Short mmCIF file of C-alpha atoms and ligand atoms in Angstrom, two decimals:
data_model
loop_
_atom_site.label_atom_id
_atom_site.label_comp_id
_atom_site.label_asym_id
_atom_site.label_seq_id
_atom_site.Cartn_x
_atom_site.Cartn_y
_atom_site.Cartn_z
CA MET A 1 0.00 0.00 0.00
CA HIS A 2 1.29 3.43 -1.03
CA LEU A 3 -0.40 6.07 1.14
CA ILE A 4 -0.46 9.59 -0.28
CA VAL A 5 -0.58 12.35 2.36
CA PRO A 6 -1.53 15.79 0.98
CA ILE A 7 -0.48 18.93 2.85
CA LYS A 8 -1.23 22.56 1.98
CA PRO A 9 1.49 25.21 2.34
CA LEU A 10 1.88 25.86 6.07
CA HIS A 11 0.77 29.51 5.95
CA LEU A 12 -2.51 28.49 4.26
CA ALA A 13 -3.24 25.24 6.10
CA LYS A 14 -5.82 24.78 8.85
CA SER A 15 -7.33 28.24 8.51
CA ARG A 16 -10.24 27.26 10.80
CA LEU A 17 -7.76 26.44 13.56
CA LEU A 18 -5.85 29.69 12.96
CA SER A 19 -9.02 31.79 12.98
CA GLY A 20 -9.82 30.36 16.43
CA GLY A 21 -7.18 32.87 17.56
CA ALA A 22 -5.47 30.63 20.11
CA ARG A 23 -1.99 31.09 18.63
CA LEU A 24 0.03 33.43 16.43
CA PRO A 25 0.77 32.53 12.80
CA ALA A 26 4.30 31.24 13.52
CA ALA A 27 3.04 28.96 16.31
CA HIS A 28 0.17 27.88 14.06
CA ALA A 29 2.59 26.87 11.29
CA GLU A 30 4.67 25.00 13.88
CA LEU A 31 1.58 23.12 15.05
CA VAL A 32 0.41 22.20 11.53
CA ALA A 33 3.90 20.91 10.69
CA ALA A 34 4.05 18.91 13.94
CA VAL A 35 0.63 17.35 13.30
CA ALA A 36 1.66 16.31 9.79
CA LEU A 37 4.99 14.88 11.00
CA ASP A 38 3.26 12.86 13.75
CA THR A 39 0.63 11.60 11.31
CA VAL A 40 3.21 10.42 8.79
CA ALA A 41 5.47 8.88 11.45
CA ALA A 42 2.55 6.82 12.79
CA ALA A 43 1.39 5.80 9.31
CA ARG A 44 4.87 4.57 8.39
CA ARG A 45 4.81 2.23 11.40
CA ALA A 46 1.47 0.63 10.47
CA ALA A 47 1.45 -2.98 9.26
CA GLY A 48 0.34 -3.09 5.63
CA VAL A 49 1.80 0.30 4.70
CA ALA A 50 4.76 -0.10 2.36
CA ASP A 51 5.30 3.57 1.72
CA VAL A 52 4.02 7.00 2.71
CA VAL A 53 4.43 9.74 0.11
CA VAL A 54 3.75 13.38 1.00
CA ILE A 55 2.44 15.74 -1.68
CA THR A 56 3.06 19.40 -0.94
CA SER A 57 4.52 22.61 -2.36
CA ASP A 58 5.69 23.81 1.06
CA PRO A 59 9.52 24.20 1.21
CA ARG A 60 9.83 23.66 4.97
CA LEU A 61 7.69 20.54 4.92
CA THR A 62 9.56 19.26 1.88
CA ALA A 63 12.88 19.68 3.71
CA GLU A 64 11.67 18.15 6.98
CA PHE A 65 10.03 15.12 5.41
CA THR A 66 12.94 14.53 3.05
CA ALA A 67 15.34 14.66 6.02
CA ALA A 68 13.15 12.06 7.76
CA GLY A 69 13.45 9.76 4.73
CA VAL A 70 9.91 10.39 3.45
CA GLU A 71 9.41 10.80 -0.28
CA VAL A 72 7.85 14.15 -1.25
CA LEU A 73 6.05 14.84 -4.53
CA ALA A 74 5.68 18.42 -5.74
CA ASP A 75 2.07 19.62 -5.69
CA VAL A 76 0.11 20.78 -8.72
CA PRO A 77 0.23 24.59 -8.21
CA ALA A 78 -2.97 26.00 -6.67
CA ALA A 79 -5.15 23.20 -8.02
CA GLY A 80 -6.68 21.99 -4.74
CA LEU A 81 -6.88 18.78 -2.78
CA ASN A 82 -8.51 16.33 -5.21
CA PRO A 83 -6.27 17.34 -8.16
CA ALA A 84 -3.23 16.96 -5.86
CA LEU A 85 -4.36 13.44 -4.95
CA ARG A 86 -5.08 12.52 -8.57
CA HIS A 87 -1.59 13.74 -9.46
CA GLY A 88 -0.09 11.57 -6.72
CA ASP A 89 -2.15 8.62 -7.89
CA THR A 90 -0.92 9.04 -11.48
CA GLU A 91 2.69 9.30 -10.33
CA LEU A 92 2.57 6.28 -8.02
CA SER A 93 0.32 3.84 -9.86
CA PRO A 94 3.10 2.65 -12.27
CA ARG A 95 4.90 1.29 -9.19
CA GLY A 96 2.24 -1.40 -8.97
CA ALA A 97 1.19 -1.18 -5.32
CA ARG A 98 -2.31 -0.32 -4.20
CA ILE A 99 -2.96 3.41 -3.57
CA GLY A 100 -4.61 5.14 -0.63
CA ALA A 101 -4.96 8.72 0.61
CA LEU A 102 -4.52 9.62 4.28
CA GLN A 103 -5.29 13.06 5.70
CA ALA A 104 -2.31 14.83 7.29
CA ASP A 105 -4.22 16.10 10.33
CA LEU A 106 -4.40 13.01 12.56
CA PRO A 107 -2.08 13.88 15.48
CA ALA A 108 -3.28 11.04 17.71
CA LEU A 109 -2.98 8.37 15.01
CA ARG A 110 -1.90 4.97 16.34
CA PRO A 111 -0.30 2.55 13.88
CA ASP A 112 -2.47 -0.32 15.13
CA ASP A 113 -5.68 1.58 14.34
CA LEU A 114 -4.56 2.24 10.77
CA ALA A 115 -3.42 -1.36 10.36
CA ALA A 116 -6.80 -2.62 11.63
CA ALA A 117 -8.67 -0.40 9.18
CA LEU A 118 -6.50 -1.65 6.30
CA ARG A 119 -7.25 -5.24 7.31
CA ALA A 120 -10.99 -4.51 7.49
CA ALA A 121 -10.90 -2.95 4.02
CA GLY A 122 -9.64 -6.15 2.43
CA ALA A 123 -9.36 -5.50 -1.31
CA ASP A 124 -12.45 -3.26 -1.44
CA ARG A 125 -12.59 0.41 -2.34
CA SER A 126 -13.06 1.78 1.18
CA PHE A 127 -13.06 4.94 3.27
CA CYS A 128 -12.93 5.88 6.94
CA PRO A 129 -15.30 8.70 7.98
CA ASP A 130 -14.01 11.28 10.44
CA ARG A 131 -15.36 11.32 14.01
CA HIS A 132 -18.16 13.72 12.97
CA GLY A 133 -19.26 11.28 10.28
CA THR A 134 -19.17 13.90 7.51
CA GLY A 135 -15.54 14.03 6.37
CA THR A 136 -13.06 11.36 5.33
CA THR A 137 -9.70 10.56 6.89
CA LEU A 138 -8.63 7.58 4.74
CA LEU A 139 -9.60 6.51 1.21
CA LEU A 140 -8.36 3.25 -0.30
CA ALA A 141 -8.57 2.44 -3.99
CA GLU A 142 -9.23 -1.07 -5.19
CA PRO A 143 -5.93 -2.68 -6.19
CA GLY A 144 -5.02 -1.56 -9.72
CA ARG A 145 -7.86 0.98 -9.89
CA PRO A 146 -7.74 4.81 -9.74
CA LEU A 147 -8.15 6.49 -6.36
CA ASP A 148 -11.07 8.68 -7.57
CA PRO A 149 -10.97 11.09 -4.59
CA HIS A 150 -14.01 13.16 -3.56
CA PHE A 151 -12.57 15.02 -0.57
CA GLY A 152 -14.19 18.27 0.57
CA PRO A 153 -17.35 19.13 2.51
CA GLY A 154 -19.58 16.06 2.84
CA SER A 155 -16.88 13.75 1.52
CA ALA A 156 -18.07 10.76 3.56
CA ASP A 157 -21.35 10.71 1.63
CA ALA A 158 -19.52 11.43 -1.63
CA HIS A 159 -17.15 8.51 -1.09
CA ALA A 160 -20.05 6.20 -0.17
CA GLU A 161 -21.89 7.31 -3.33
CA SER A 162 -18.76 6.54 -5.37
CA GLY A 163 -19.10 2.92 -4.21
CA ALA A 164 -16.58 2.95 -1.37
CA LYS A 165 -17.20 0.78 1.69
CA PRO A 166 -17.30 2.63 5.04
CA LEU A 167 -14.74 1.44 7.58
CA LEU A 168 -16.51 1.80 10.92
CA GLY A 169 -14.41 -0.03 13.51
CA PRO A 170 -13.20 1.16 16.92
CA TRP A 171 -10.21 3.06 15.59
CA ASP A 172 -10.80 6.47 17.17
CA SER A 173 -7.30 7.73 16.45
CA LEU A 174 -7.85 7.30 12.71
CA ARG A 175 -11.12 9.22 12.86
CA CYS A 176 -9.87 12.19 14.88
CA ASP A 177 -8.82 14.76 12.28
CA VAL A 178 -8.15 18.25 13.59
CA ASP A 179 -9.86 21.27 12.02
CA THR A 180 -10.87 23.21 15.16
CA GLU A 181 -9.82 23.67 18.80
CA ASP A 182 -12.54 21.18 19.80
CA ASP A 183 -10.99 18.60 17.47
CA LEU A 184 -7.57 19.31 18.99
CA ALA A 185 -8.98 18.74 22.48
CA ALA A 186 -10.47 15.42 21.30
CA ALA A 187 -7.10 14.37 19.87
CA ARG A 188 -5.39 15.40 23.09
CA ALA A 189 -7.77 13.16 25.05
CA LEU A 190 -6.77 10.23 22.83
CA GLY A 191 -3.06 10.96 23.22
CA LEU A 192 -1.09 13.25 20.91
CA GLY A 193 2.00 12.31 18.99
CA PRO A 194 5.27 13.70 20.41
CA ARG A 195 5.79 16.56 17.95
CA THR A 196 2.23 17.84 18.40
CA ALA A 197 2.40 17.51 22.18
CA ALA A 198 5.61 19.58 22.17
CA ALA A 199 4.12 22.17 19.80
CA ILE A 200 1.16 22.92 22.05
CA ALA A 201 3.07 22.66 25.35
N1 GTP B 301 -1.14 18.96 -1.39
C1 GTP B 301 -2.30 19.58 -1.08
N2 GTP B 301 -2.91 19.32 0.09
C2 GTP B 301 -4.07 19.97 0.36
C3 GTP B 301 -4.64 20.91 -0.53
N3 GTP B 301 -5.78 21.38 0.03
C4 GTP B 301 -5.93 20.75 1.22
N4 GTP B 301 -4.88 19.91 1.43
C5 GTP B 301 -4.66 19.06 2.60
O1 GTP B 301 -5.75 18.16 2.70
C6 GTP B 301 -6.03 17.87 4.07
C7 GTP B 301 -7.51 18.10 4.34
O2 GTP B 301 -7.84 19.43 4.16
P1 GTP B 301 -8.63 20.20 5.29
O3 GTP B 301 -8.94 19.32 6.44
O4 GTP B 301 -9.74 20.94 4.66
O5 GTP B 301 -7.49 21.17 5.81
P2 GTP B 301 -7.19 22.66 5.45
O6 GTP B 301 -7.63 22.98 4.06
O7 GTP B 301 -5.76 22.85 5.78
O8 GTP B 301 -8.08 23.40 6.56
P3 GTP B 301 -9.03 24.68 6.41
O9 GTP B 301 -8.18 25.81 5.93
O10 GTP B 301 -9.51 24.92 7.82
O11 GTP B 301 -10.11 24.29 5.46
C8 GTP B 301 -5.09 18.74 4.90
O12 GTP B 301 -3.99 17.93 5.28
C9 GTP B 301 -4.65 19.82 3.93
O13 GTP B 301 -3.36 20.31 4.21
C10 GTP B 301 -3.93 21.17 -1.77
O14 GTP B 301 -4.33 21.97 -2.60
N5 GTP B 301 -2.77 20.48 -1.98
C1 PEP B 302 -11.29 17.71 3.08
C2 PEP B 302 -11.75 17.05 4.11
O1 PEP B 302 -11.33 17.38 5.35
P1 PEP B 302 -12.14 18.26 6.41
O2 PEP B 302 -13.53 17.72 6.46
O3 PEP B 302 -11.33 17.98 7.60
O4 PEP B 302 -12.04 19.65 5.87
C3 PEP B 302 -12.63 15.86 4.00
O5 PEP B 302 -12.92 15.25 5.05
O6 PEP B 302 -13.01 15.52 2.88
#
């Protein structure tokens, strides 16, 4: 499984969290980077994940992930999330492994939760709804088939309508994406990754 992790430029990412006003822009960028680094570190440790590939145009993230041994693909300029994921899918599909997309905002992610969701998916096109039930944190293509991403508002319904199977097991850490301070508090209750914990300390 190749998991593509898309990340916006740090100064643009997580605008809902920034507009909450709890931290200044520099601390906000630090937090978004920490969340993405914790998410990717956990995903790389999950059984069934061969590779995690970040797609971003952000220079700092590119440098940090590259230094950590994570492959980074350059984003399609200003095209948006689904085009970025389709670009990643096109780049990675010749390598032969199955493709998935994982959101970069899962700071409590535990490798065992991701591994359990991958096992539950089997070979089916599948998705994991976020904890609110409206968004999507993980989308898995069928082996050899395009990813066909429908991320954005109401993406859980959109992915179900595209024929994807919902993954609804007890993997809270995989469902806890962070868009608001309330989401961050929920992730904190589950247990934050080390970079995120340090960033909000
Ligand atoms: N590479 C890439 N990633 C993106 C793009 N747009 C969104 N993402 C990432 O997709 C994930 C899900 O997006 P959202 O949860 O809406 O996050 P966001 O857009 O940073 O947050 P808001 O500004 O609050 O909407 C996050 O990890 C984003 O960084 C894009 O154009 N390119
Ligand atoms: C883009 C998405 O993320 P969020 O709902 O967190 O904005 C999504 O879930 O499709």
